[in-house]
PDB file of C-alpha atoms in Angstrom:
ATOM      1  CA  MET A 596    -185.603  39.409  60.542  1.00 61.00           C
ATOM      2  CA  LYS A 597    -186.411  36.230  62.423  1.00 66.00           C
ATOM      3  CA  PRO A 598    -184.315  35.357  65.487  1.00 70.00           C
ATOM      4  CA  THR A 599    -183.078  32.179  63.821  1.00 73.00           C
ATOM      5  CA  SER A 600    -181.887  34.210  60.828  1.00 67.00           C
ATOM      6  CA  ILE A 601    -180.054  36.659  63.075  1.00 70.00           C
ATOM      7  CA  ILE A 602    -178.378  33.788  64.925  1.00 72.00           C
ATOM      8  CA  SER A 603    -177.360  32.182  61.609  1.00 70.00           C
ATOM      9  CA  LEU A 604    -175.916  35.484  60.379  1.00 71.00           C
ATOM     10  CA  ILE A 605    -173.925  35.966  63.598  1.00 74.00           C
ATOM     11  CA  VAL A 606    -172.572  32.402  63.364  1.00 67.00           C
ATOM     12  CA  ALA A 607    -171.584  32.940  59.730  1.00 68.00           C
ATOM     13  CA  VAL A 608    -169.715  36.156  60.557  1.00 68.00           C
ATOM     14  CA  MET A 609    -167.929  34.440  63.448  1.00 76.00           C
ATOM     15  CA  LEU A 610    -166.879  31.577  61.174  1.00 68.00           C
ATOM     16  CA  VAL A 611    -165.464  34.018  58.607  1.00 63.00           C
ATOM     17  CA  ILE A 612    -163.516  35.860  61.319  1.00 72.00           C
ATOM     18  CA  CYS A 613    -162.189  32.622  62.796  1.00 63.00           C
ATOM     19  CA  GLY A 614    -161.252  31.358  59.331  1.00 61.00           C
ATOM     20  CA  SER A 615    -159.389  34.575  58.526  1.00 59.00           C
ATOM     21  CA  VAL A 616    -157.466  34.441  61.810  1.00 63.00           C
ATOM     22  CA  THR A 617    -156.609  30.792  61.194  1.00 61.00           C
ATOM     23  CA  CYS A 618    -155.332  31.630  57.710  1.00 57.00           C
ATOM     24  CA  MET A 619    -153.120  34.405  59.090  1.00 59.00           C
ATOM     25  CA  ILE A 620    -151.664  32.072  61.720  1.00 60.00           C
ATOM     26  CA  ALA A 621    -151.090  29.344  59.122  1.00 53.00           C
ATOM     27  CA  LYS A 622    -149.445  31.853  56.797  1.00 54.00           C
ATOM     28  CA  GLY A 623    -146.995  32.862  59.526  1.00 58.00           C
ATOM     29  CA  MET A 624    -146.212  29.240  60.378  1.00 57.00           C
ATOM     30  CA  ALA A 625    -145.634  28.360  56.716  1.00 53.00           C
ATOM     31  CA  GLU A 626    -143.319  31.323  56.178  1.00 55.00           C
ATOM     32  CA  ALA A 627    -141.363  30.365  59.306  1.00 55.00           C
ATOM     33  CA  ASP A 628    -140.760  26.952  57.699  1.00 53.00           C
ATOM     34  CA  GLY A 629    -139.531  28.544  54.474  1.00 51.00           C
ATOM     35  CA  ASN A 630    -142.798  27.995  52.601  1.00 50.00           C
ATOM     36  CA  SER A 631    -145.520  30.405  51.575  1.00 55.00           C
ATOM     37  CA  LEU A 632    -149.242  29.810  51.973  1.00 55.00           C
ATOM     38  CA  PHE A 633    -149.912  32.207  49.096  1.00 57.00           C
ATOM     39  CA  ALA A 634    -147.694  33.478  46.324  1.00 66.00           C
ATOM     40  CA  GLN A 635    -145.566  36.409  47.502  1.00 71.00           C
ATOM     41  CA  LYS A 636    -144.931  39.552  45.441  1.00 70.00           C
ATOM     42  CA  ARG A 637    -141.317  39.764  44.244  1.00 71.00           C
ATOM     43  CA  GLY A 638    -140.846  42.678  41.908  1.00 73.00           C
ATOM     44  CA  ASP A 639    -143.389  42.185  39.147  1.00 79.00           C
ATOM     45  CA  GLU A 640    -143.802  38.493  39.894  1.00 82.00           C
ATOM     46  CA  PHE A 641    -145.959  36.414  42.230  1.00 88.00           C
ATOM     47  CA  VAL A 642    -143.751  33.663  43.657  1.00 92.00           C
ATOM     48  CA  ASN A 643    -144.742  30.645  45.722  1.00 92.00           C
ATOM     49  CA  THR A 644    -141.684  28.933  47.244  1.00 92.00           C
ATOM     50  CA  VAL A 645    -141.780  25.342  48.501  1.00 91.00           C
ATOM     51  CA  SER A 646    -138.777  23.979  50.370  1.00 88.00           C
ATOM     52  CA  LEU A 647    -137.699  20.444  49.473  1.00 85.00           C
ATOM     53  CA  ALA A 648    -134.595  20.403  51.655  1.00 78.00           C
ATOM     54  CA  ASP A 649    -136.109  19.300  54.966  1.00 68.00           C
ATOM     55  CA  THR A 650    -138.510  16.693  53.628  1.00 68.00           C
ATOM     56  CA  ALA A 651    -138.205  13.039  52.640  1.00 79.00           C
ATOM     57  CA  VAL A 652    -138.864  13.944  48.983  1.00 87.00           C
ATOM     58  CA  ASN A 653    -136.868  11.772  46.592  1.00 89.00           C
ATOM     59  CA  ALA A 654    -138.730  12.489  43.339  1.00 92.00           C
ATOM     60  CA  VAL A 655    -140.308  15.395  41.467  1.00 94.00           C
ATOM     61  CA  ASP A 656    -143.428  15.061  39.302  1.00 97.00           C
ATOM     62  CA  LEU A 657    -144.649  18.108  37.350  1.00 97.00           C
ATOM     63  CA  THR A 658    -147.669  18.583  35.087  1.00 96.00           C
ATOM     64  CA  VAL A 659    -147.446  21.932  33.288  1.00 96.00           C
ATOM     65  CA  THR A 660    -149.187  23.587  30.327  1.00 95.00           C
ATOM     66  CA  ASN A 661    -148.182  26.705  28.360  1.00 95.00           C
ATOM     67  CA  ALA A 662    -145.436  27.842  30.705  1.00 96.00           C
ATOM     68  CA  THR A 663    -141.653  27.801  31.055  1.00 97.00           C
ATOM     69  CA  VAL A 664    -140.027  25.079  33.132  1.00 98.00           C
ATOM     70  CA  TYR A 665    -136.537  25.428  34.585  1.00 97.00           C
ATOM     71  CA  ILE A 666    -134.713  22.559  36.274  1.00 95.00           C
ATOM     72  CA  HIS A 667    -131.440  23.591  37.898  1.00 92.00           C
ATOM     73  CA  GLY A 668    -128.858  21.361  39.517  1.00 86.00           C
ATOM     74  CA  GLN A 669    -126.076  22.151  41.976  1.00 79.00           C
ATOM     75  CA  SER A 670    -128.038  24.766  43.909  1.00 81.00           C
ATOM     76  CA  THR A 671    -127.304  25.276  47.596  1.00 83.00           C
ATOM     77  CA  ASN A 672    -130.729  24.031  48.679  1.00 85.00           C
ATOM     78  CA  ALA A 673    -133.485  21.961  47.108  1.00 88.00           C
ATOM     79  CA  TYR A 674    -136.679  23.953  46.563  1.00 91.00           C
ATOM     80  CA  ALA A 675    -139.363  24.851  44.026  1.00 93.00           C
ATOM     81  CA  GLU A 676    -140.573  28.249  42.844  1.00 95.00           C
ATOM     82  CA  ILE A 677    -143.972  28.605  41.191  1.00 94.00           C
ATOM     83  CA  ILE A 678    -144.157  31.971  39.469  1.00 93.00           C
ATOM     84  CA  ASN A 679    -147.237  33.857  38.239  1.00 92.00           C
ATOM     85  CA  PHE A 680    -149.644  30.943  38.615  1.00 91.00           C
ATOM     86  CA  ASN A 681    -153.057  31.697  40.054  1.00 87.00           C
ATOM     87  CA  ASP A 682    -153.166  30.039  43.481  1.00 84.00           C
ATOM     88  CA  ASN A 683    -156.615  28.675  42.669  1.00 81.00           C
ATOM     89  CA  ASN A 684    -155.450  26.788  39.615  1.00 85.00           C
ATOM     90  CA  TYR A 685    -152.785  24.383  40.819  1.00 89.00           C
ATOM     91  CA  THR A 686    -152.002  21.952  43.613  1.00 90.00           C
ATOM     92  CA  VAL A 687    -148.705  21.048  45.249  1.00 91.00           C
ATOM     93  CA  ASN A 688    -148.050  18.049  47.429  1.00 90.00           C
ATOM     94  CA  THR A 689    -145.050  16.411  49.088  1.00 87.00           C
ATOM     95  CA  GLY A 690    -146.783  13.195  50.113  1.00 85.00           C
ATOM     96  CA  ASN A 691    -145.419   9.714  49.387  1.00 87.00           C
ATOM     97  CA  GLN A 692    -141.886  11.176  49.119  1.00 89.00           C
ATOM     98  CA  VAL A 693    -142.791  12.903  45.831  1.00 92.00           C
ATOM     99  CA  PHE A 694    -143.059  16.636  45.224  1.00 93.00           C
ATOM    100  CA  THR A 695    -146.037  16.978  42.885  1.00 95.00           C
ATOM    101  CA  PHE A 696    -147.112  20.081  40.993  1.00 95.00           C
ATOM    102  CA  LYS A 697    -150.288  19.825  38.945  1.00 94.00           C
ATOM    103  CA  GLU A 698    -152.434  22.435  37.263  1.00 88.00           C
ATOM    104  CA  VAL A 699    -156.202  22.362  37.692  1.00 82.00           C
ATOM    105  CA  PRO A 700    -158.364  24.130  35.111  1.00 67.00           C
ATOM    106  CA  ASP A 701    -160.637  26.297  37.256  1.00 57.00           C
ATOM    107  CA  LEU A 702    -162.052  27.034  40.680  1.00 51.00           C
ATOM    108  CA  ILE A 703    -164.691  24.323  40.414  1.00 52.00           C
ATOM    109  CA  SER A 704    -161.956  21.701  40.040  1.00 50.00           C
ATOM    110  CA  MET A 705    -160.898  22.457  43.616  1.00 51.00           C
ATOM    111  CA  LEU A 706    -163.865  20.279  44.580  1.00 52.00           C
ATOM    112  CA  LYS A 707    -162.687  16.751  43.865  1.00 47.00           C
ATOM    113  CA  PHE A 708    -165.293  14.051  44.075  1.00 42.00           C
ATOM    114  CA  TRP A 709    -164.262  10.514  44.782  1.00 40.00           C
ATOM    115  CA  GLU A 710    -166.184   7.270  45.235  1.00 39.00           C
ATOM    116  CA  ASN A 711    -166.068   7.622  49.000  1.00 39.00           C
ATOM    117  CA  GLY A 712    -166.636  11.377  49.280  1.00 40.00           C
ATOM    118  CA  PHE A 713    -164.867  14.541  48.198  1.00 40.00           C
ATOM    119  CA  SER A 714    -161.958  16.779  49.125  1.00 42.00           C
ATOM    120  CA  PHE A 715    -161.817  20.565  49.071  1.00 44.00           C
ATOM    121  CA  LYS A 716    -158.653  22.540  48.479  1.00 49.00           C
ATOM    122  CA  GLY A 717    -159.568  25.287  50.936  1.00 49.00           C
ATOM    123  CA  MET A 718    -161.575  28.477  51.428  1.00 48.00           C
ATOM    124  CA  ARG A 719    -158.376  30.492  51.722  1.00 47.00           C
ATOM    125  CA  TYR A 720    -157.906  30.221  47.943  1.00 49.00           C
ATOM    126  CA  ILE A 721    -161.347  31.675  47.254  1.00 51.00           C
ATOM    127  CA  PHE A 722    -160.738  34.716  49.439  1.00 51.00           C
ATOM    128  CA  ASN A 723    -157.215  35.332  48.133  1.00 51.00           C
ATOM    129  CA  THR A 724    -157.581  38.116  45.550  1.00 53.00           C
ATOM    130  CA  ASN A 725    -153.866  38.985  45.329  1.00 58.00           C
ATOM    131  CA  GLN A 726    -153.283  37.087  42.101  1.00 63.00           C
ATOM    132  CA  PRO A 727    -151.195  37.533  38.921  1.00 59.00           C
ATOM    133  CA  SER A 728    -152.676  38.657  35.636  1.00 65.00           C
ATOM    134  CA  ALA A 729    -153.576  36.041  33.047  1.00 64.00           C
ATOM    135  CA  ASP A 730    -151.066  37.755  30.713  1.00 71.00           C
ATOM    136  CA  ASP A 731    -148.092  37.333  33.071  1.00 81.00           C
ATOM    137  CA  GLU A 732    -145.421  34.870  31.964  1.00 92.00           C
ATOM    138  CA  ARG A 733    -145.738  31.727  34.048  1.00 94.00           C
ATOM    139  CA  SER A 734    -142.826  29.523  35.066  1.00 96.00           C
ATOM    140  CA  VAL A 735    -141.900  26.669  37.369  1.00 97.00           C
ATOM    141  CA  HIS A 736    -138.346  26.483  38.749  1.00 96.00           C
ATOM    142  CA  ILE A 737    -137.013  23.318  40.368  1.00 95.00           C
ATOM    143  CA  TYR A 738    -133.710  23.568  42.228  1.00 93.00           C
ATOM    144  CA  LEU A 739    -132.410  20.069  42.851  1.00 89.00           C
ATOM    145  CA  GLY A 740    -129.802  21.021  45.435  1.00 82.00           C
ATOM    146  CA  THR A 741    -126.323  19.530  45.717  1.00 73.00           C
ATOM    147  CA  SER A 742    -125.320  15.950  44.988  1.00 59.00           C
ATOM    148  CA  ASP A 743    -126.206  15.140  48.622  1.00 61.00           C
ATOM    149  CA  THR A 744    -129.909  15.741  48.004  1.00 67.00           C
ATOM    150  CA  LYS A 745    -132.307  12.799  48.217  1.00 76.00           C
ATOM    151  CA  ILE A 746    -133.996  13.633  44.889  1.00 85.00           C
ATOM    152  CA  SER A 747    -133.117  11.027  42.263  1.00 86.00           C
ATOM    153  CA  GLU A 748    -135.973  11.148  39.725  1.00 92.00           C
ATOM    154  CA  VAL A 749    -137.637  13.953  37.786  1.00 94.00           C
ATOM    155  CA  THR A 750    -140.827  13.359  35.783  1.00 96.00           C
ATOM    156  CA  LEU A 751    -142.309  16.111  33.640  1.00 97.00           C
ATOM    157  CA  HIS A 752    -145.615  16.085  31.749  1.00 98.00           C
ATOM    158  CA  ALA A 753    -145.664  19.233  29.618  1.00 97.00           C
ATOM    159  CA  GLU A 754    -147.675  20.702  26.761  1.00 97.00           C
ATOM    160  CA  GLY A 755    -146.776  23.894  24.911  1.00 97.00           C
ATOM    161  CA  CYS A 756    -143.800  24.569  27.171  1.00 97.00           C
ATOM    162  CA  ASP A 757    -140.229  25.802  26.893  1.00 98.00           C
ATOM    163  CA  ILE A 758    -138.022  23.636  29.086  1.00 98.00           C
ATOM    164  CA  TYR A 759    -134.513  24.483  30.312  1.00 97.00           C
ATOM    165  CA  ILE A 760    -132.360  21.967  32.205  1.00 96.00           C
ATOM    166  CA  ASP A 761    -128.836  22.871  33.303  1.00 94.00           C
ATOM    167  CA  ASN A 762    -125.987  21.993  35.663  1.00 91.00           C
ATOM    168  CA  VAL A 763    -127.450  18.650  36.660  1.00 89.00           C
ATOM    169  CA  SER A 764    -125.125  15.817  37.635  1.00 82.00           C
ATOM    170  CA  THR A 765    -124.926  12.359  39.256  1.00 72.00           C
ATOM    171  CA  GLY A 766    -127.579   9.648  39.304  1.00 76.00           C
ATOM    172  CA  TYR A 767    -130.831  11.278  38.263  1.00 84.00           C
ATOM    173  CA  ASP A 768    -133.452   9.674  36.037  1.00 90.00           C
ATOM    174  CA  PHE A 769    -135.280  12.151  33.791  1.00 94.00           C
ATOM    175  CA  LYS A 770    -138.617  11.137  32.258  1.00 96.00           C
ATOM    176  CA  LEU A 771    -140.139  13.748  29.962  1.00 98.00           C
ATOM    177  CA  PHE A 772    -143.602  13.332  28.414  1.00 98.00           C
ATOM    178  CA  LEU A 773    -143.953  16.236  26.008  1.00 98.00           C
ATOM    179  CA  GLU A 774    -146.292  17.694  23.428  1.00 98.00           C
ATOM    180  CA  ASP A 775    -145.401  20.783  21.367  1.00 98.00           C
ATOM    181  CA  CYS A 776    -142.384  21.569  23.540  1.00 98.00           C
ATOM    182  CA  ASN A 777    -138.902  23.034  23.131  1.00 98.00           C
ATOM    183  CA  VAL A 778    -136.137  21.582  25.296  1.00 98.00           C
ATOM    184  CA  ALA A 779    -132.695  23.082  25.963  1.00 98.00           C
ATOM    185  CA  MET A 780    -130.154  21.140  28.026  1.00 96.00           C
ATOM    186  CA  ASP A 781    -126.677  22.342  28.951  1.00 94.00           C
ATOM    187  CA  THR A 782    -123.893  21.042  31.193  1.00 91.00           C
ATOM    188  CA  ILE A 783    -125.578  17.782  32.153  1.00 90.00           C
ATOM    189  CA  SER A 784    -123.840  14.696  33.542  1.00 89.00           C
ATOM    190  CA  LEU A 785    -126.319  11.871  34.092  1.00 86.00           C
ATOM    191  CA  THR A 786    -125.110   8.376  34.858  1.00 84.00           C
ATOM    192  CA  ASN A 787    -128.706   7.153  34.568  1.00 88.00           C
ATOM    193  CA  GLU A 788    -131.260   7.627  31.773  1.00 90.00           C
ATOM    194  CA  LEU A 789    -132.864  10.510  29.919  1.00 94.00           C
ATOM    195  CA  ALA A 790    -136.182   9.245  28.504  1.00 96.00           C
ATOM    196  CA  VAL A 791    -138.318  11.476  26.270  1.00 97.00           C
ATOM    197  CA  VAL A 792    -141.705  10.522  24.773  1.00 98.00           C
ATOM    198  CA  GLY A 793    -144.128  12.765  22.924  1.00 97.00           C
ATOM    199  CA  GLU A 794    -145.208  14.684  19.861  1.00 97.00           C
ATOM    200  CA  ASN A 795    -143.666  17.626  18.018  1.00 97.00           C
ATOM    201  CA  ILE A 796    -140.531  18.047  20.106  1.00 98.00           C
ATOM    202  CA  SER A 797    -137.526  20.299  19.514  1.00 98.00           C
ATOM    203  CA  MET A 798    -134.368  19.531  21.511  1.00 97.00           C
ATOM    204  CA  ASP A 799    -131.076  21.438  21.706  1.00 97.00           C
ATOM    205  CA  VAL A 800    -128.539  19.643  23.899  1.00 96.00           C
ATOM    206  CA  SER A 801    -124.903  20.668  24.407  1.00 94.00           C
ATOM    207  CA  GLY A 802    -122.007  19.814  26.673  1.00 91.00           C
ATOM    208  CA  CYS A 803    -123.685  16.756  28.190  1.00 92.00           C
ATOM    209  CA  LEU A 804    -122.850  13.223  29.314  1.00 92.00           C
ATOM    210  CA  PHE A 805    -125.571  10.575  29.508  1.00 92.00           C
ATOM    211  CA  GLY A 806    -125.646   6.957  30.528  1.00 92.00           C
ATOM    212  CA  LYS A 807    -128.613   6.225  28.257  1.00 93.00           C
ATOM    213  CA  ILE A 808    -130.793   8.338  25.970  1.00 95.00           C
ATOM    214  CA  SER A 809    -134.209   7.191  24.797  1.00 96.00           C
ATOM    215  CA  VAL A 810    -136.346   9.463  22.592  1.00 97.00           C
ATOM    216  CA  GLN A 811    -139.632   8.673  20.830  1.00 97.00           C
ATOM    217  CA  SER A 812    -141.600  11.351  19.012  1.00 96.00           C
ATOM    218  CA  THR A 813    -143.775  11.922  15.989  1.00 95.00           C
ATOM    219  CA  ALA A 814    -142.064  15.099  14.747  1.00 96.00           C
ATOM    220  CA  LEU A 815    -138.569  15.640  16.162  1.00 97.00           C
ATOM    221  CA  HIS A 816    -135.913  18.288  15.626  1.00 97.00           C
ATOM    222  CA  MET A 817    -132.882  17.340  17.683  1.00 97.00           C
ATOM    223  CA  ASN A 818    -129.442  18.916  17.846  1.00 97.00           C
ATOM    224  CA  LEU A 819    -126.888  17.207  20.085  1.00 95.00           C
ATOM    225  CA  SER A 820    -123.520  18.948  20.218  1.00 93.00           C
ATOM    226  CA  ASP A 821    -120.431  18.018  22.214  1.00 90.00           C
ATOM    227  CA  ILE A 822    -122.125  15.126  23.993  1.00 90.00           C
ATOM    228  CA  LEU A 823    -121.042  11.705  25.200  1.00 90.00           C
ATOM    229  CA  VAL A 824    -123.117   8.565  25.778  1.00 92.00           C
ATOM    230  CA  SER A 825    -121.666   5.777  27.897  1.00 91.00           C
ATOM    231  CA  VAL A 826    -124.154   2.950  27.231  1.00 94.00           C
ATOM    232  CA  SER A 827    -126.729   3.508  24.468  1.00 95.00           C
ATOM    233  CA  ALA A 828    -128.839   5.981  22.520  1.00 96.00           C
ATOM    234  CA  ASP A 829    -132.183   4.948  21.045  1.00 97.00           C
ATOM    235  CA  ILE A 830    -133.891   7.705  19.031  1.00 97.00           C
ATOM    236  CA  ARG A 831    -137.039   7.031  16.986  1.00 96.00           C
ATOM    237  CA  TYR A 832    -139.269   9.501  15.173  1.00 96.00           C
ATOM    238  CA  ASP A 833    -141.554   9.835  12.179  1.00 94.00           C
ATOM    239  CA  THR A 834    -140.468  13.093  10.558  1.00 94.00           C
ATOM    240  CA  GLY A 835    -137.800  15.681  11.275  1.00 96.00           C
ATOM    241  CA  ASP A 836    -134.046  15.671  11.647  1.00 96.00           C
ATOM    242  CA  VAL A 837    -131.407  14.574  14.132  1.00 97.00           C
ATOM    243  CA  ASP A 838    -127.963  16.187  14.065  1.00 97.00           C
ATOM    244  CA  ILE A 839    -125.330  14.768  16.444  1.00 96.00           C
ATOM    245  CA  SER A 840    -121.813  16.094  16.992  1.00 93.00           C
ATOM    246  CA  LEU A 841    -119.513  13.978  19.165  1.00 92.00           C
ATOM    247  CA  PRO A 842    -115.933  14.443  20.386  1.00 91.00           C
ATOM    248  CA  ALA A 843    -113.240  13.096  18.054  1.00 90.00           C
ATOM    249  CA  GLY A 844    -113.123   9.321  17.980  1.00 89.00           C
ATOM    250  CA  ALA A 845    -116.335   8.810  19.964  1.00 90.00           C
ATOM    251  CA  LEU A 846    -117.836   6.550  17.273  1.00 91.00           C
ATOM    252  CA  THR A 847    -114.865   4.191  17.218  1.00 90.00           C
ATOM    253  CA  GLY A 848    -115.989   0.664  18.102  1.00 91.00           C
ATOM    254  CA  CYS A 849    -119.650   1.628  18.365  1.00 93.00           C
ATOM    255  CA  LYS A 850    -122.548  -0.515  17.194  1.00 95.00           C
ATOM    256  CA  MET A 851    -124.719   1.583  14.878  1.00 94.00           C
ATOM    257  CA  ASN A 852    -128.123   1.021  13.307  1.00 96.00           C
ATOM    258  CA  LEU A 853    -129.236   4.143  11.436  1.00 96.00           C
ATOM    259  CA  GLN A 854    -132.342   4.094   9.233  1.00 95.00           C
ATOM    260  CA  ALA A 855    -134.149   6.941   7.486  1.00 95.00           C
ATOM    261  CA  LEU A 856    -136.960   5.218   5.613  1.00 92.00           C
ATOM    262  CA  ASN A 857    -139.121   6.583   2.780  1.00 91.00           C
ATOM    263  CA  ASN A 858    -136.406   8.569   0.996  1.00 88.00           C
ATOM    264  CA  GLY A 859    -134.731   9.845   4.113  1.00 92.00           C
ATOM    265  CA  SER A 860    -130.980  10.409   4.381  1.00 95.00           C
ATOM    266  CA  VAL A 861    -128.154   9.186   6.611  1.00 96.00           C
ATOM    267  CA  THR A 862    -124.856  11.070   6.841  1.00 95.00           C
ATOM    268  CA  VAL A 863    -121.898   9.860   8.912  1.00 95.00           C
ATOM    269  CA  ASN A 864    -118.832  12.087   9.276  1.00 93.00           C
ATOM    270  CA  GLY A 865    -119.900  14.100   6.242  1.00 92.00           C
ATOM    271  CA  ASN A 866    -120.420  11.050   4.009  1.00 93.00           C
ATOM    272  CA  MET A 867    -123.919  10.581   2.594  1.00 94.00           C
ATOM    273  CA  LEU A 868    -124.755   6.883   2.896  1.00 93.00           C
ATOM    274  CA  GLY A 869    -128.247   6.658   1.468  1.00 93.00           C
ATOM    275  CA  SER A 870    -131.160   5.801   3.720  1.00 93.00           C
ATOM    276  CA  SER A 871    -129.500   3.303   6.073  1.00 93.00           C
ATOM    277  CA  TYR A 872    -126.204   2.461   7.679  1.00 95.00           C
ATOM    278  CA  SER A 873    -125.189  -0.215  10.139  1.00 94.00           C
ATOM    279  CA  VAL A 874    -121.953  -1.373  11.699  1.00 93.00           C
ATOM    280  CA  GLU A 875    -121.237  -4.016  14.309  1.00 92.00           C
ATOM    281  CA  GLY A 876    -119.216  -3.100  17.346  1.00 89.00           C
ATOM    282  CA  GLU A 877    -118.737  -3.960  20.982  1.00 88.00           C
ATOM    283  CA  GLY A 878    -119.031  -0.434  22.331  1.00 91.00           C
ATOM    284  CA  ILE A 879    -121.806   2.111  22.684  1.00 93.00           C
ATOM    285  CA  VAL A 880    -125.031   1.269  20.838  1.00 96.00           C
ATOM    286  CA  TRP A 881    -126.523   3.963  18.579  1.00 96.00           C
ATOM    287  CA  THR A 882    -130.011   3.227  17.219  1.00 97.00           C
ATOM    288  CA  ILE A 883    -131.687   6.007  15.234  1.00 97.00           C
ATOM    289  CA  HIS A 884    -134.795   5.366  13.133  1.00 96.00           C
ATOM    290  CA  ALA A 885    -136.690   7.946  11.069  1.00 95.00           C
ATOM    291  CA  GLU A 886    -139.867   6.449   9.626  1.00 92.00           C
ATOM    292  CA  GLU A 887    -141.151   9.083   7.200  1.00 90.00           C
ATOM    293  CA  GLY A 888    -138.291  10.622   5.281  1.00 84.00           C
ATOM    294  CA  GLY A 889    -136.354  12.210   8.092  1.00 88.00           C
ATOM    295  CA  SER A 890    -132.648  12.986   8.069  1.00 94.00           C
ATOM    296  CA  ILE A 891    -129.912  11.643  10.323  1.00 96.00           C
ATOM    297  CA  ARG A 892    -126.481  13.257  10.657  1.00 96.00           C
ATOM    298  CA  ILE A 893    -123.873  12.011  13.090  1.00 96.00           C
ATOM    299  CA  ALA A 894    -120.192  12.889  13.287  1.00 95.00           C
ATOM    300  CA  ASP A 895    -117.213  12.554  15.589  1.00 92.00           C
ATOM    301  CA  THR A 896    -115.026  14.891  13.514  1.00 75.00           C
ATOM    302  CA  ASN A 897    -115.291  18.515  12.415  1.00 61.00           C
ATOM    303  CA  SER A 898    -116.595  17.534   8.979  1.00 51.00           C
TER     304      SER A 898
END
């Protein structure tokens, strides 16, 4: 072997050793701050925890595919848990006051080329072989903390996901961009807006108070039970059904514009009213439009 080759080999080995030591030091520093450089084994799960309590984060932005997403309010601290995701295949960031989680498709995507150069996620992810199986159930948990937390907006881009949102209160804005997703919401009190846009969405919402609701979807199956809206609800879809159960008297004085075109059906308090129904009022505005033969049922009684 030529001397230059030997020198190159020695330098390479030294770089690997130095890199490994640096990773170990960084891992210890991250854990001391309540974060983990790599996912940690917890029972049968690999969990990466990111603290949001001691940062200037005021918004959450998630992009998730084929996983389960949990968003919990009223937790003691604000933090995120990323469970059973391969460390190579996602990025997290807390820059610009936004906690961002985004999946990347493969190892090659860690090399990101830009007009002025490229960025590299890090060699530590290549050497980390302690990873979950592809068959493990993946999930993302967001704990929003108490009402004193700085987080005020949650944006979720999801495809093929089950989404659970519970015990959330005060002035959050929720923006959900969904495709082929199931959503369950329970014990929610939002003075701001819940906005949902997407395709083929199923929603089951109970025991909730909203300032505004806005939903647009191609296919929509929506069940709202024991809910209140303080300003307006605007729900538009092509096919499917919307079934809304309100507390007694909640429709009194409301302005309503309900349309189920192309042989759809509208039912109010158990009375079938054909394909459309409207009433003028000075109170809460209910606008529900089904374009392709959907059904609309709304009631503020037990009928």
